[in-house]
Structure formats: C-alpha cells, structure tokens
Coordinates of C-alpha atoms and ligand atoms in Angstrom, one line a residue:
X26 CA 105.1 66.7 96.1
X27 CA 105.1 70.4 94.5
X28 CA 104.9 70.3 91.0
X29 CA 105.3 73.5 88.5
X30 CA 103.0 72.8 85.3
X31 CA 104.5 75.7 82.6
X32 CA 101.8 76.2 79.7
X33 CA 100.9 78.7 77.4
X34 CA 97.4 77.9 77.3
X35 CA 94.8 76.9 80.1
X36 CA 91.6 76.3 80.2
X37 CA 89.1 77.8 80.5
X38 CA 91.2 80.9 80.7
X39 CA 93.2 80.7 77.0
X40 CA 92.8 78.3 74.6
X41 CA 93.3 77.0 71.1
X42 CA 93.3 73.2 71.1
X43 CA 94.0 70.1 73.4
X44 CA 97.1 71.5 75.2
X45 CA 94.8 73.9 77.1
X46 CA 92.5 71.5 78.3
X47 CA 95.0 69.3 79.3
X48 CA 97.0 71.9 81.1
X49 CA 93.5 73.0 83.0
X50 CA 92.1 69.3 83.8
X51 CA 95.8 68.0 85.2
X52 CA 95.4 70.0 88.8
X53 CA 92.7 68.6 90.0
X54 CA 93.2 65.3 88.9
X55 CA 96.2 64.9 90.4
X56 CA 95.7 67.0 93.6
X57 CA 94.1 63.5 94.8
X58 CA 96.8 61.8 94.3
X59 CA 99.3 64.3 96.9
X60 CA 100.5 66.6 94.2
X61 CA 100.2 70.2 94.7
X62 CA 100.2 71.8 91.0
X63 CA 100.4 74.9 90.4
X64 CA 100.3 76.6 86.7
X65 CA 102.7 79.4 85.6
X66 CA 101.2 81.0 82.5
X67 CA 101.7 84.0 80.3
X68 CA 100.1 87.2 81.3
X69 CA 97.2 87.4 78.6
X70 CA 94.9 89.8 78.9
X71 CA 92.0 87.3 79.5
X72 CA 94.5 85.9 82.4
X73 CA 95.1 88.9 83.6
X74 CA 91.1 89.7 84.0
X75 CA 90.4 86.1 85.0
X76 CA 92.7 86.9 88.4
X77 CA 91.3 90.1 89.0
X78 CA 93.6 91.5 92.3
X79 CA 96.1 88.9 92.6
X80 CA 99.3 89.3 95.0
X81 CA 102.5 90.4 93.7
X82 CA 105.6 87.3 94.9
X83 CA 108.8 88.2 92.3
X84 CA 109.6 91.1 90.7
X85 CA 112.5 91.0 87.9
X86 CA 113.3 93.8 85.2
X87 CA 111.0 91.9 82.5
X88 CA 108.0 91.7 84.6
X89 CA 106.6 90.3 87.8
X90 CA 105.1 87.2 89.0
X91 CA 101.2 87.2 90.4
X92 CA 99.8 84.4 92.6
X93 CA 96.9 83.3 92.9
X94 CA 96.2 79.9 94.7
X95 CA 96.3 77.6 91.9
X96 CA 98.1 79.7 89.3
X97 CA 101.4 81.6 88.6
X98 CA 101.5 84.4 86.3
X99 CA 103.8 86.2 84.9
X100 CA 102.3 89.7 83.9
X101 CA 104.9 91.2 81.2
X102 CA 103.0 93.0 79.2
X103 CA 105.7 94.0 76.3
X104 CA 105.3 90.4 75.7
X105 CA 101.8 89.4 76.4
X106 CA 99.5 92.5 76.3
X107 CA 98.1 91.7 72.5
X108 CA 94.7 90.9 71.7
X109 CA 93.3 87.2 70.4
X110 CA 95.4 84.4 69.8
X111 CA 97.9 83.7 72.0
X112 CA 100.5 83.0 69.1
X113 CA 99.6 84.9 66.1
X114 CA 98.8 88.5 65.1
X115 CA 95.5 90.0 63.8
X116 CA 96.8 89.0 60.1
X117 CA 97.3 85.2 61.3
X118 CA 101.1 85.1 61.6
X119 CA 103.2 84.3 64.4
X120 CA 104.3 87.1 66.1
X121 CA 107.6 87.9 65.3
X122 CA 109.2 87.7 68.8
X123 CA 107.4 84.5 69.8
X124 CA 110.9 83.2 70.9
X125 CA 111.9 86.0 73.2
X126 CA 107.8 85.7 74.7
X127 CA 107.7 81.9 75.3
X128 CA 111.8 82.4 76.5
X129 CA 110.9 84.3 78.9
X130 CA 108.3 82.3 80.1
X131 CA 110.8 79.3 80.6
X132 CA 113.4 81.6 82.2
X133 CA 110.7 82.5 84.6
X134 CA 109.5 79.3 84.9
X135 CA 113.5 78.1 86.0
X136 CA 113.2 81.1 88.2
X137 CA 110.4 79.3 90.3
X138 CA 112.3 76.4 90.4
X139 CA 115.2 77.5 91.9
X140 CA 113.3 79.0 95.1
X141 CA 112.3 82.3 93.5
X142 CA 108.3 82.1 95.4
X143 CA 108.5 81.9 99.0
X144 CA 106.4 78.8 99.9
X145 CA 106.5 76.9 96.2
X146 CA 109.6 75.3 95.8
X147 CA 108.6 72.6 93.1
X148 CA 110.3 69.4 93.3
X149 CA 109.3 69.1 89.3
X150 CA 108.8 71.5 86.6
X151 CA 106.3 70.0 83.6
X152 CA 106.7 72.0 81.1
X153 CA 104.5 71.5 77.8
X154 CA 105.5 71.9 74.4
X155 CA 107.7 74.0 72.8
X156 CA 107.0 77.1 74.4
X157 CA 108.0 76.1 77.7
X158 CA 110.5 74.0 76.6
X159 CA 113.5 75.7 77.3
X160 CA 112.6 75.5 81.0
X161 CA 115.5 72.3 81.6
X162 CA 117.9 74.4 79.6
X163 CA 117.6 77.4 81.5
X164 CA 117.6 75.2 85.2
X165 CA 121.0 73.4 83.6
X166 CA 122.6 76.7 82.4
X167 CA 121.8 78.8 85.0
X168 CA 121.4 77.5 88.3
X169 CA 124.9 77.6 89.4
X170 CA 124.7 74.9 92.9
X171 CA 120.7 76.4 93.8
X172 CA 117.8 73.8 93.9
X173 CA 117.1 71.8 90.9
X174 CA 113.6 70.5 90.6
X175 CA 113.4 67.8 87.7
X176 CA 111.7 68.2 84.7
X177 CA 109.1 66.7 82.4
X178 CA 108.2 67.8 79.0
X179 CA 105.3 66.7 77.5
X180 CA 105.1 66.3 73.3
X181 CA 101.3 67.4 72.6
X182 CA 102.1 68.0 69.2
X183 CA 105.2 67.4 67.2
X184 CA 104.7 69.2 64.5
X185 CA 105.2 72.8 66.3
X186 CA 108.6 72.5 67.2
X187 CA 109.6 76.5 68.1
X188 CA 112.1 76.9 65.6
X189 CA 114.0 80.3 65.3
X190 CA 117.2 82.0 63.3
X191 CA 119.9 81.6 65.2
X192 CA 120.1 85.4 65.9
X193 CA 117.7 84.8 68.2
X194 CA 120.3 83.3 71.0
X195 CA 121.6 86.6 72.2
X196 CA 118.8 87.7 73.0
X197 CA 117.8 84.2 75.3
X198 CA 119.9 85.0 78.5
X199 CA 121.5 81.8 77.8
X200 CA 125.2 81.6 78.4
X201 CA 127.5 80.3 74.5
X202 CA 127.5 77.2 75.8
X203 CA 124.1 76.8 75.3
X204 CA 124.1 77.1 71.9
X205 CA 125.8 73.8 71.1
X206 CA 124.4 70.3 69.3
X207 CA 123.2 68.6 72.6
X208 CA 121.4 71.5 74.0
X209 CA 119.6 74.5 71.9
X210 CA 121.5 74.3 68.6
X211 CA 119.5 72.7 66.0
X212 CA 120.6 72.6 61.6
X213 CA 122.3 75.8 62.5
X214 CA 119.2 77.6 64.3
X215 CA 117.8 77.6 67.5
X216 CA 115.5 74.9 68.9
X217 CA 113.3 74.8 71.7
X218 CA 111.3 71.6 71.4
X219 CA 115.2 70.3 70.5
X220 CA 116.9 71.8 73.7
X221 CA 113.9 70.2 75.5
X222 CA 113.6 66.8 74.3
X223 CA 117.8 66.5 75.2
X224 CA 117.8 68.1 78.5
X225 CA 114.6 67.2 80.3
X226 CA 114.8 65.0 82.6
X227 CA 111.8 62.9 81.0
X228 CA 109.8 63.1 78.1
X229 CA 106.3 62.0 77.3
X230 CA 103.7 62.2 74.8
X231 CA 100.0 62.1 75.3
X232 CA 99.6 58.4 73.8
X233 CA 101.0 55.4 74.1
X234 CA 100.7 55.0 70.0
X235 CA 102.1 58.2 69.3
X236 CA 105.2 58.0 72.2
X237 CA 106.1 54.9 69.6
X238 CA 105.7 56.5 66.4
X239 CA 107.3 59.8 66.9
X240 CA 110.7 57.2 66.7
X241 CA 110.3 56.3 63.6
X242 CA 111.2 59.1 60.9
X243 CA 107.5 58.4 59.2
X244 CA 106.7 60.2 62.6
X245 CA 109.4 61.6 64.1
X246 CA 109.1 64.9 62.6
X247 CA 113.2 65.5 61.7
X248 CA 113.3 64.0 65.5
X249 CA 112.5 60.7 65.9
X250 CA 116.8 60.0 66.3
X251 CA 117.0 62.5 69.0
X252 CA 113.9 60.6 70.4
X253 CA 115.0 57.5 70.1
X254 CA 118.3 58.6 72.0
X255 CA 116.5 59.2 74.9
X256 CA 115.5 55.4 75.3
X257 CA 113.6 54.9 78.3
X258 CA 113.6 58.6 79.4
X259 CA 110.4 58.6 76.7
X260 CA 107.1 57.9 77.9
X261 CA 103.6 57.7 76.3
X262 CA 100.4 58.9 78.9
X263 CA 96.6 59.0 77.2
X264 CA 95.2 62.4 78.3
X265 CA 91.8 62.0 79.7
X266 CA 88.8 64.8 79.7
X267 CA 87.0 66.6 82.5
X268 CA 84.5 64.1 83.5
X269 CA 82.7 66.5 85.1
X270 CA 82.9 69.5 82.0
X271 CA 81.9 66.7 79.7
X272 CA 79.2 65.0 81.2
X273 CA 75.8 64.1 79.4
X274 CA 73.8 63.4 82.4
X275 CA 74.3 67.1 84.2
X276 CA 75.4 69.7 81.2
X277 CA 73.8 72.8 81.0
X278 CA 74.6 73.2 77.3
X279 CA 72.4 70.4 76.1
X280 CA 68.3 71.1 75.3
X281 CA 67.9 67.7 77.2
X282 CA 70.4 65.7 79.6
X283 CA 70.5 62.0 79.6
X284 CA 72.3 58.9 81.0
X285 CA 73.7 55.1 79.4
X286 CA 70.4 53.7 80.7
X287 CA 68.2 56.3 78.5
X288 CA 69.7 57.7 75.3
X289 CA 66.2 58.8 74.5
X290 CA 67.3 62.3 75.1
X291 CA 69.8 62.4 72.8
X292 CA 66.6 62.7 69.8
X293 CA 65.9 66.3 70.9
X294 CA 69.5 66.9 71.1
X295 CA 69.6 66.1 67.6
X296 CA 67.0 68.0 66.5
X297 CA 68.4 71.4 67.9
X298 CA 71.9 70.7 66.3
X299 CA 69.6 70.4 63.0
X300 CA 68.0 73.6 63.5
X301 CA 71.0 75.5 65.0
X302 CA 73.0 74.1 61.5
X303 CA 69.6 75.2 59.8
X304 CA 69.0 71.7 58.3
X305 CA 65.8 69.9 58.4
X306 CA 64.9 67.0 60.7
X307 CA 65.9 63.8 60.0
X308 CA 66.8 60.3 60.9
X309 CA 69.4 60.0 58.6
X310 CA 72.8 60.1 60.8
X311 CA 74.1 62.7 61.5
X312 CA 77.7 63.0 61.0
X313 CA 79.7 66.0 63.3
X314 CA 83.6 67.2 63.1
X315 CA 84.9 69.1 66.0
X316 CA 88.8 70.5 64.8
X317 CA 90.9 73.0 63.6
X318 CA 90.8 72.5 60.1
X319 CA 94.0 71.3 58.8
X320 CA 95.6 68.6 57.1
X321 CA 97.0 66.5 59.9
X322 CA 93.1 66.6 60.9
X323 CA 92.0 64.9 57.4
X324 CA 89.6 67.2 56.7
X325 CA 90.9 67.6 53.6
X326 CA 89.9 64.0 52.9
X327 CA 86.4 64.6 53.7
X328 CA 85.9 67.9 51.5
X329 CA 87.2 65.4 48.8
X330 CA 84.6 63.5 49.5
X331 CA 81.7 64.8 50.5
X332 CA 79.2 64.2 47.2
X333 CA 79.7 60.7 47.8
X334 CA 79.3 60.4 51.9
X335 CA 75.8 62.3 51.1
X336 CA 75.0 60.4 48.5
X337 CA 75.7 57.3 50.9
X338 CA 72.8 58.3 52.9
X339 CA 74.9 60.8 55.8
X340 CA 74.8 64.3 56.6
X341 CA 77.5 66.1 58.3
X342 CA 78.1 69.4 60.7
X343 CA 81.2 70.9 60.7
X344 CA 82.6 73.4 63.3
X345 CA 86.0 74.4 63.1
X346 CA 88.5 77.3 61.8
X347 CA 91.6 76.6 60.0
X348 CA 93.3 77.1 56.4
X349 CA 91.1 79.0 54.0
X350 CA 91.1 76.2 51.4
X351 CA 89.3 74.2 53.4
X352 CA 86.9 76.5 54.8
X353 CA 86.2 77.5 51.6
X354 CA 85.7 73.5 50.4
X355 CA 83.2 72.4 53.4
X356 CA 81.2 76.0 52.1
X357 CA 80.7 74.9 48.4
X358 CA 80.5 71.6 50.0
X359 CA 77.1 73.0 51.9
X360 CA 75.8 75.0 49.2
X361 CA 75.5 71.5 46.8
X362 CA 74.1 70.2 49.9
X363 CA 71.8 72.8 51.8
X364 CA 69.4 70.0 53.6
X365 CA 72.6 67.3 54.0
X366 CA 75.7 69.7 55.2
X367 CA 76.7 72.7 57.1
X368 CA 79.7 74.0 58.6
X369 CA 79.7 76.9 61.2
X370 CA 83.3 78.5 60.6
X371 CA 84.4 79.7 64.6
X372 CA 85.7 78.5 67.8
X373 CA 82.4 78.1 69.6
X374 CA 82.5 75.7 73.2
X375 CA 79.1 75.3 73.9
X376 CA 78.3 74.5 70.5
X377 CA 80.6 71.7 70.2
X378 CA 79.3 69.9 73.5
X379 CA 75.4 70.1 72.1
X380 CA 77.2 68.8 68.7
X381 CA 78.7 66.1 70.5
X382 CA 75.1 65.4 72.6
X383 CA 73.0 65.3 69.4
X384 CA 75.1 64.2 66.7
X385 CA 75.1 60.0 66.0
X386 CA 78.7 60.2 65.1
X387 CA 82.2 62.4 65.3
X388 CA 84.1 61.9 62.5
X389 CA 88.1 62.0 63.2
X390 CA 90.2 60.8 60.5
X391 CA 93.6 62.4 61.4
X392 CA 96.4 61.5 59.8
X393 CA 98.3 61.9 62.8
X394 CA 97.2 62.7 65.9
X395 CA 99.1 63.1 69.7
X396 CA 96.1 61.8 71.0
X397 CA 93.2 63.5 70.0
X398 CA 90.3 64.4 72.8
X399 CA 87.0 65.0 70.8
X400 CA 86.7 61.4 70.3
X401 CA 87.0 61.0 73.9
X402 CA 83.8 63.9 74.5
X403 CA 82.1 61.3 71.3
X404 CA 82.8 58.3 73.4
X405 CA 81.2 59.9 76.8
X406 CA 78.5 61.2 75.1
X407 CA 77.4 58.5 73.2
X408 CA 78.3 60.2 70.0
X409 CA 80.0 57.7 67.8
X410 CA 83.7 57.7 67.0
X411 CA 84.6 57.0 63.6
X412 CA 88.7 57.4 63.3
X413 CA 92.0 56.4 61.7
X414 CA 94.3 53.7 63.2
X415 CA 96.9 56.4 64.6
X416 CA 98.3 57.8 67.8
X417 CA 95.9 58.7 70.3
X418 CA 92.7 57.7 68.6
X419 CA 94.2 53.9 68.2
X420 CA 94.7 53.5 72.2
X421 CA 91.2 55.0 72.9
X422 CA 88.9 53.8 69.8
X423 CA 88.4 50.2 68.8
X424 CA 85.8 48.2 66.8
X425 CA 83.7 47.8 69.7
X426 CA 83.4 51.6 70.9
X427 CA 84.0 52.8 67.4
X428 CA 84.6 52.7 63.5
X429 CA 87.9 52.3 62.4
X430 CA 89.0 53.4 59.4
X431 CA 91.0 51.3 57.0
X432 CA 93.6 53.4 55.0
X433 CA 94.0 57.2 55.3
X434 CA 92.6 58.4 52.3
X435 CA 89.4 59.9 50.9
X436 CA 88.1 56.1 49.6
X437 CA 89.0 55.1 53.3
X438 CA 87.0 57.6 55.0
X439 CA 84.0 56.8 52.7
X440 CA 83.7 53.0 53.4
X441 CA 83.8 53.4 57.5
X442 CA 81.1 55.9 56.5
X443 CA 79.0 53.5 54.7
X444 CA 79.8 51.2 57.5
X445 CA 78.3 53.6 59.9
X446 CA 75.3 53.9 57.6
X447 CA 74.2 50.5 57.3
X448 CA 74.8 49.8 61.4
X449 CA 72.9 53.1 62.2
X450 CA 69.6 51.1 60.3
X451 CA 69.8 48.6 63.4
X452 CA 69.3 50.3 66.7
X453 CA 69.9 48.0 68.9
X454 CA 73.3 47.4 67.4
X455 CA 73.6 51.2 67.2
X456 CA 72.9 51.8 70.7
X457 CA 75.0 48.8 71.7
X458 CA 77.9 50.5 70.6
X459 CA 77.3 54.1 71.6
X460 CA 76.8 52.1 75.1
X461 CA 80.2 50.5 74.6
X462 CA 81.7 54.1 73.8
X463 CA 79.8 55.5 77.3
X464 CA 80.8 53.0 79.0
X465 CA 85.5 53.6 78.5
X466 CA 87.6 55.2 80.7
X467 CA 87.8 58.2 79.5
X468 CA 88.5 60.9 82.2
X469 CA 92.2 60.9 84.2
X470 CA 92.1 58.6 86.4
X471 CA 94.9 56.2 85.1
X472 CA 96.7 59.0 83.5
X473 CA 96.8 61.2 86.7
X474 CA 98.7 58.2 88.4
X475 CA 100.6 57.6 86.1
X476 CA 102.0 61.4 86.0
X477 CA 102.1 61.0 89.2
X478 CA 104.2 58.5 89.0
X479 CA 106.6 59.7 86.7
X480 CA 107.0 63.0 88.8
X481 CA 108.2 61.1 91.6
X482 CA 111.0 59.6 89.5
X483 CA 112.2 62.5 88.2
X484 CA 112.0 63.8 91.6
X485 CA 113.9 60.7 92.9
X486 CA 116.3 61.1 90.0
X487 CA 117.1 64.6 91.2
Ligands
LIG14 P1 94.2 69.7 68.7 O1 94.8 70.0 70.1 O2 95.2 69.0 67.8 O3 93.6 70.9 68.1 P2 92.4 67.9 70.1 O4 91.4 67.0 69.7 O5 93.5 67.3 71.0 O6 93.1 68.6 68.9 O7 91.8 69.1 71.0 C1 91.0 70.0 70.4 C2 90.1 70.6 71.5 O8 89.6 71.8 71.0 C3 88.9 69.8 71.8 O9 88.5 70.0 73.2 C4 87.8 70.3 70.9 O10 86.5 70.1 71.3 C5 88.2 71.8 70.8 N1 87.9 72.4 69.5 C6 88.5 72.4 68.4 N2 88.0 73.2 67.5 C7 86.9 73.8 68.1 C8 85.9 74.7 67.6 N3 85.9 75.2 66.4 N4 85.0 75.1 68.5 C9 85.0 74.6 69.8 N5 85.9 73.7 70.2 C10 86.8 73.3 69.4

C-alpha cells in the first residue's frame, strides 16, 4: 500500500506545534505495518538544506518536485523561499498569499496522485489540515478518468480553518464548479478545511474525545453540521509520540537518564531545570508548561492565578511563545516570584525534554485540545500530567496516570494544583503514579494500525 502524507510541517525538518511531529513520527510507524509513506512538503529553506542534492521527478511551470527516499518536495521558491515561520511574516502575520502557497501544494499533491512520479503511484493521499486540504478537491475537479487514490484528511486543529476572500478562486486552478456550497464555497468565501471535510473520502481527528465534540456547535467551530453530515466517514485516532525521541532511559538531553524501576535520576534532572530557570533548589514541586501560549492552551488561567498556586506551596517553569499579553503576564508573574517562577520566552526542543525529565508535573489545562502531546512526553517521562477533561488529554489522562481538573477556570486549575501539592508530600503515592503515567501506551502502536486500517478502506472504497 502507497500512501502520500501532504503536510506543511515535519519534523524535525519544520515545525511549529503537534502537526509536525505527527507528520514526522507516522512513516515509520506505519512502514511495519506494509505501508510505504512518503511525505510531500513545501520547499522551505530548512527543507531545501535538510535534502542537500536530491533528484529532480516533475517539473511544472510553478516549480518542480525533488525526491528523496522518504520525502517529496516541491521546491517553488516564489512561494516558499521566506525566512522563519512557515505561515507568517517577520511582523507575525500570515503571509498574504497563504492560499495560493498551501493551493499549490494540494494541486501538487493531486498531481502525485494521479501518476505524476514514476514508481509512487499512491493508493491514498493523507492530507493534514487545512493547508493540504484542498488535495480531494483538486483529485475530484481535475482528474478527468486518471487514477484516483482516496483521501484522508486529518483535523489536528479546528480552529485554523484556511479561510480566504473569495477573490482568491481564480487564482486556485480550480474549474467554477468548484466554487459551489458542497465543495470550496464557504459564507460567501473560500474554504479549504470546508472543501476538505466534504470531499475527502474520510475524515479523522487526533482523538477519540475531540472526533465527538467537534459535532456539537460548543466544538464544532461553525462546522460541527458539516461534520456531522459526514456520519461515519468521521473518525477519531489518538496520535502517539516517538518512543524512541522521547525516551528517559537513553536521551542525550537529560544531565542523567533513568528507567520506571529507578526514578532516582530524575532529582538531578530537577536540579538543572532549577538552575537553567535560575531558581534555587528545592523540594517543593516543581510545576512545568510546554505550549504556545494561547488561550485554547489556558494559560491565561494560570497567569490569573499564579499568586495563589505559589502561595499553595508550587513553583512553575514556563517555556513557550505566543500572544504578547500573556508573555508579558507569566514575566510580572516571575518578577513577584523570582525563587518560585520563571518562564523562558522561545521555541527551544532540548529544553523542553530536560523540563519534562526534571519537572514533578506538566501542567495542561486547555480548554480545548485535538489531542494534545506534551502530556504524552509527561506521562513517559514520569513527569506528572495535570489537565482538563477535553479532547485528547481525556482519552490519554485519567485519575490514575494524572490530575484531572474539575471545571475550566482559574479556581479549577488552582484546586488540582493543591491536589498535586498535598500527594507530592507522600512519595510513595507520588511515585506510584508517575509509575502509572510510565507505564501507558503512549507511542503509535495502536494508532499506526488503526491508520492503517482506515487507508485500506479508503483504498477499498476507491
Ligand atoms: P499544539 O500542536 O496545539 O501546539 P501539541 O501539544 O499537540 O500542541 O504539540 C505541541 C508540540 O510542540 C509538543 O511536541 C511540544 O513539546 C512542542 N512545543 C510547544 N511549544 C514549545 C516550545 N516553546 N519549545 C519547545 N517545544 C515546544
């Protein structure tokens, strides 16, 4: 089985949040299983470099197509040669022809599919979020009798729903009759994540949770009708991590490994978080948050609050980049609390693994959340997850691997907290439960069949 996964970030080539680790991991986990996946993504200039002398298989007028073994790429640099962020500018807004950059992707990507690489004719295209979603409208409006792989689009995030003027269909390549109510059209303007979530042949989120409350208009987003449409065409699939990127027992990043039998490692751990954060040692537990800092994340809930979680006897790290208001909250937050809180504004990897190896506890109380993978890293590494009851983090977290919080709101977050404070003074119930947390599924197994799976009925459907 030859699947096409379409994504406009990968790691650890390009990344911004959970869509590029999900994107990287899903190769390899499912290569086991007989599917050979291969990954078409925009030609970045880190992509670019990361390929170094890759061989040239299409040519069109927009750009070409470079193999390598694993990966497609499609190297157009009017589109993609920009510095940073995939999606925004230098001044943090999206870059005004993100429709035409992430069109041509899909158009590409339907390209593929209907034979356009000598020796990778996919039976599937998986396309992920909005920015490849316009890959099943492009197979159904252009293909004209050639091979029609099916198609799976997977919902990583709702709320970013690639959402243009309607001026913007001319310049698509689609034919009029693409521009209708049950294909692109959408209140007038153009939709991608719309067109998608009609036309593929299945959808799927990256929970179980979430797949069921995206149909109700609490959670649906505006789409929940269109969802709910679709029936049984709509799917929920946990993602998993890399078991092997996030493992405690062999990762470089950490001052010292360890394993479920011997936490004791975990102590020095904590004291280099302390000293990177430049807070004192301590016992007290030490509270981490690994996110972009935005509302849907709660973060908002904990700046609110963060007198009163200190004066409940936690302390708290804080690594993350987001909306200014918040940044500047967790900062006055630190400055009332030099020896209790810090925050480290940036995207930094390696720090976030030795966070997650020395912290007692990651805090993720999102308000809504797709599913939601730093909880999973917590739960590996023994790092305590304390979250709200929604999407993702409900099907992974539970009482026994966890602390689950009551009601979304500042008062909420405070009481798991002092929760976690008084069951941190027993260590044997503490460690019982970081044991419990080390002990879940949490790499791809399951969800690799179960893709897997759905592949071959979309294939079968075909
Ligand atoms: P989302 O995709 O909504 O941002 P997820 O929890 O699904 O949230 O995925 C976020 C991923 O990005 C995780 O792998 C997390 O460790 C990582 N991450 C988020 N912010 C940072 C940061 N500031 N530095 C390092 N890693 C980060």
């Amino acid at each position: 089985m030859k699947v096409l996964s379409v994504a406009s970030e990968f790691y650890p080539l390009v990344k911004t949040g959970g869509l590029a680790d999900v994107a990287g991991a899903l190769p390899a986990a499912l290569s086991a299983l007989g599917v050979d996946m291969r990954t078409l993504l925009p030609g970045y200039p880190a992509v670019l470099a990361a390929i170094g002398d890759a061989d040239e298989v299409a040519r069109w007028p927009e750009g070409r197509l470079l193999a390598t073994r694993d990966l497609l790429v499609f190297d157009a640099p009017h589109l993609y040669d920009r510095p940073g962020n995939p999606y925004l500018d230098a001044t943090g807004r999206d870059w005004p022809d993100n429709a035409e950059r992430f069109a041509a992707l899909a158009r590409v990507a339907a390209r593929i599919g209907q034979g356009a690489v000598d020796g990778f004719v996919p039976d599937v295209i998986h396309a992920h979020d909005w920015q490849a979603a316009l890959v099943p409208a492009y197979l159904r409006f252009t293909s004209d009798g050639r091979h029609r792989p099916g198609t799976v689009l997977t919902l990583h995030n709702l709320a970013f729903q690639g959402q243009f003027d309607a001026a913007v269909f001319d310049r698509l390549g689609l034919p009029a009759a693409a521009f209708t109510s049950d294909a692109l059209e959408y209140y007038g303007d153009v939709g991608f994540l719309k067109a998608g979530i009609l036309l593929a042949d299945a959808v799927n989120t990256v929970s179980p949770t979430y797949a069921r409350e995206i149909l109700t208009p609490e959670g649906g987003m505006g789409m929940d009708a269109m969802l709910r449409w679709r029936g049984s065409a709509v799917s929920g699939i946990v993602n998993g991590i890399d078991t092997d990127v996030w493992n405690p027992s062999t990762d470089a990043l950490l001052d010292r490994t360890y394993h479920i039998d011997s936490l004791d490692g975990r102590a020095a751990n904590k004291r280099a978080v302390e000293s990177r954060f430049g807070l004192p040692a301590d016992d007290a537990p030490l509270l981490c948050m690994i996110t972009r800092l935005t509302s849907q994340k709660g973060i908002d809930l904990v700046v609110q609050t963060l007198d009163a979680i200190v004066d409940a006897g936690a302390r708290m790290v804080v690594l993350g980049t987001g909306e200014p208001a918040i940044e500047a909250g967790l900062r006055a937050g630190a400055e009332r609390h030099p020896t209790r809180v810090a925050v480290r504004i940036g995207y930094d990897e390696s720090l976030a693994h030795r966070m997650q190896g020395g912290c007692d506890a990651i805090l993720v109380p999102s308000r809504f959340e797709p599913c939601g993978l730093t909880q999973l890293c917590g739960l590996r590494y023994g790092c305590v997850p304390v979250v709200t009851r929604v999407g993702g983090l409900a099907d992974t977290v539970d009482q026994s691997t966890g602390v689950v919080i009551g009601d979304i709101t500042a008062a909420g977050v405070l009481e798991a907290i002092g929760r976690l404070v008084e069951l941190h003074r027993s260590s044997a119930d503490w460690q019982a439960k970081q044991r419990a947390g080390m002990r879940s599924e949490v790499g791809w197994r399951a969800s690799a069949a179960a893709y897997a799976a759905l592949y071959r009925r979309v294939a079968a459907a075909d």
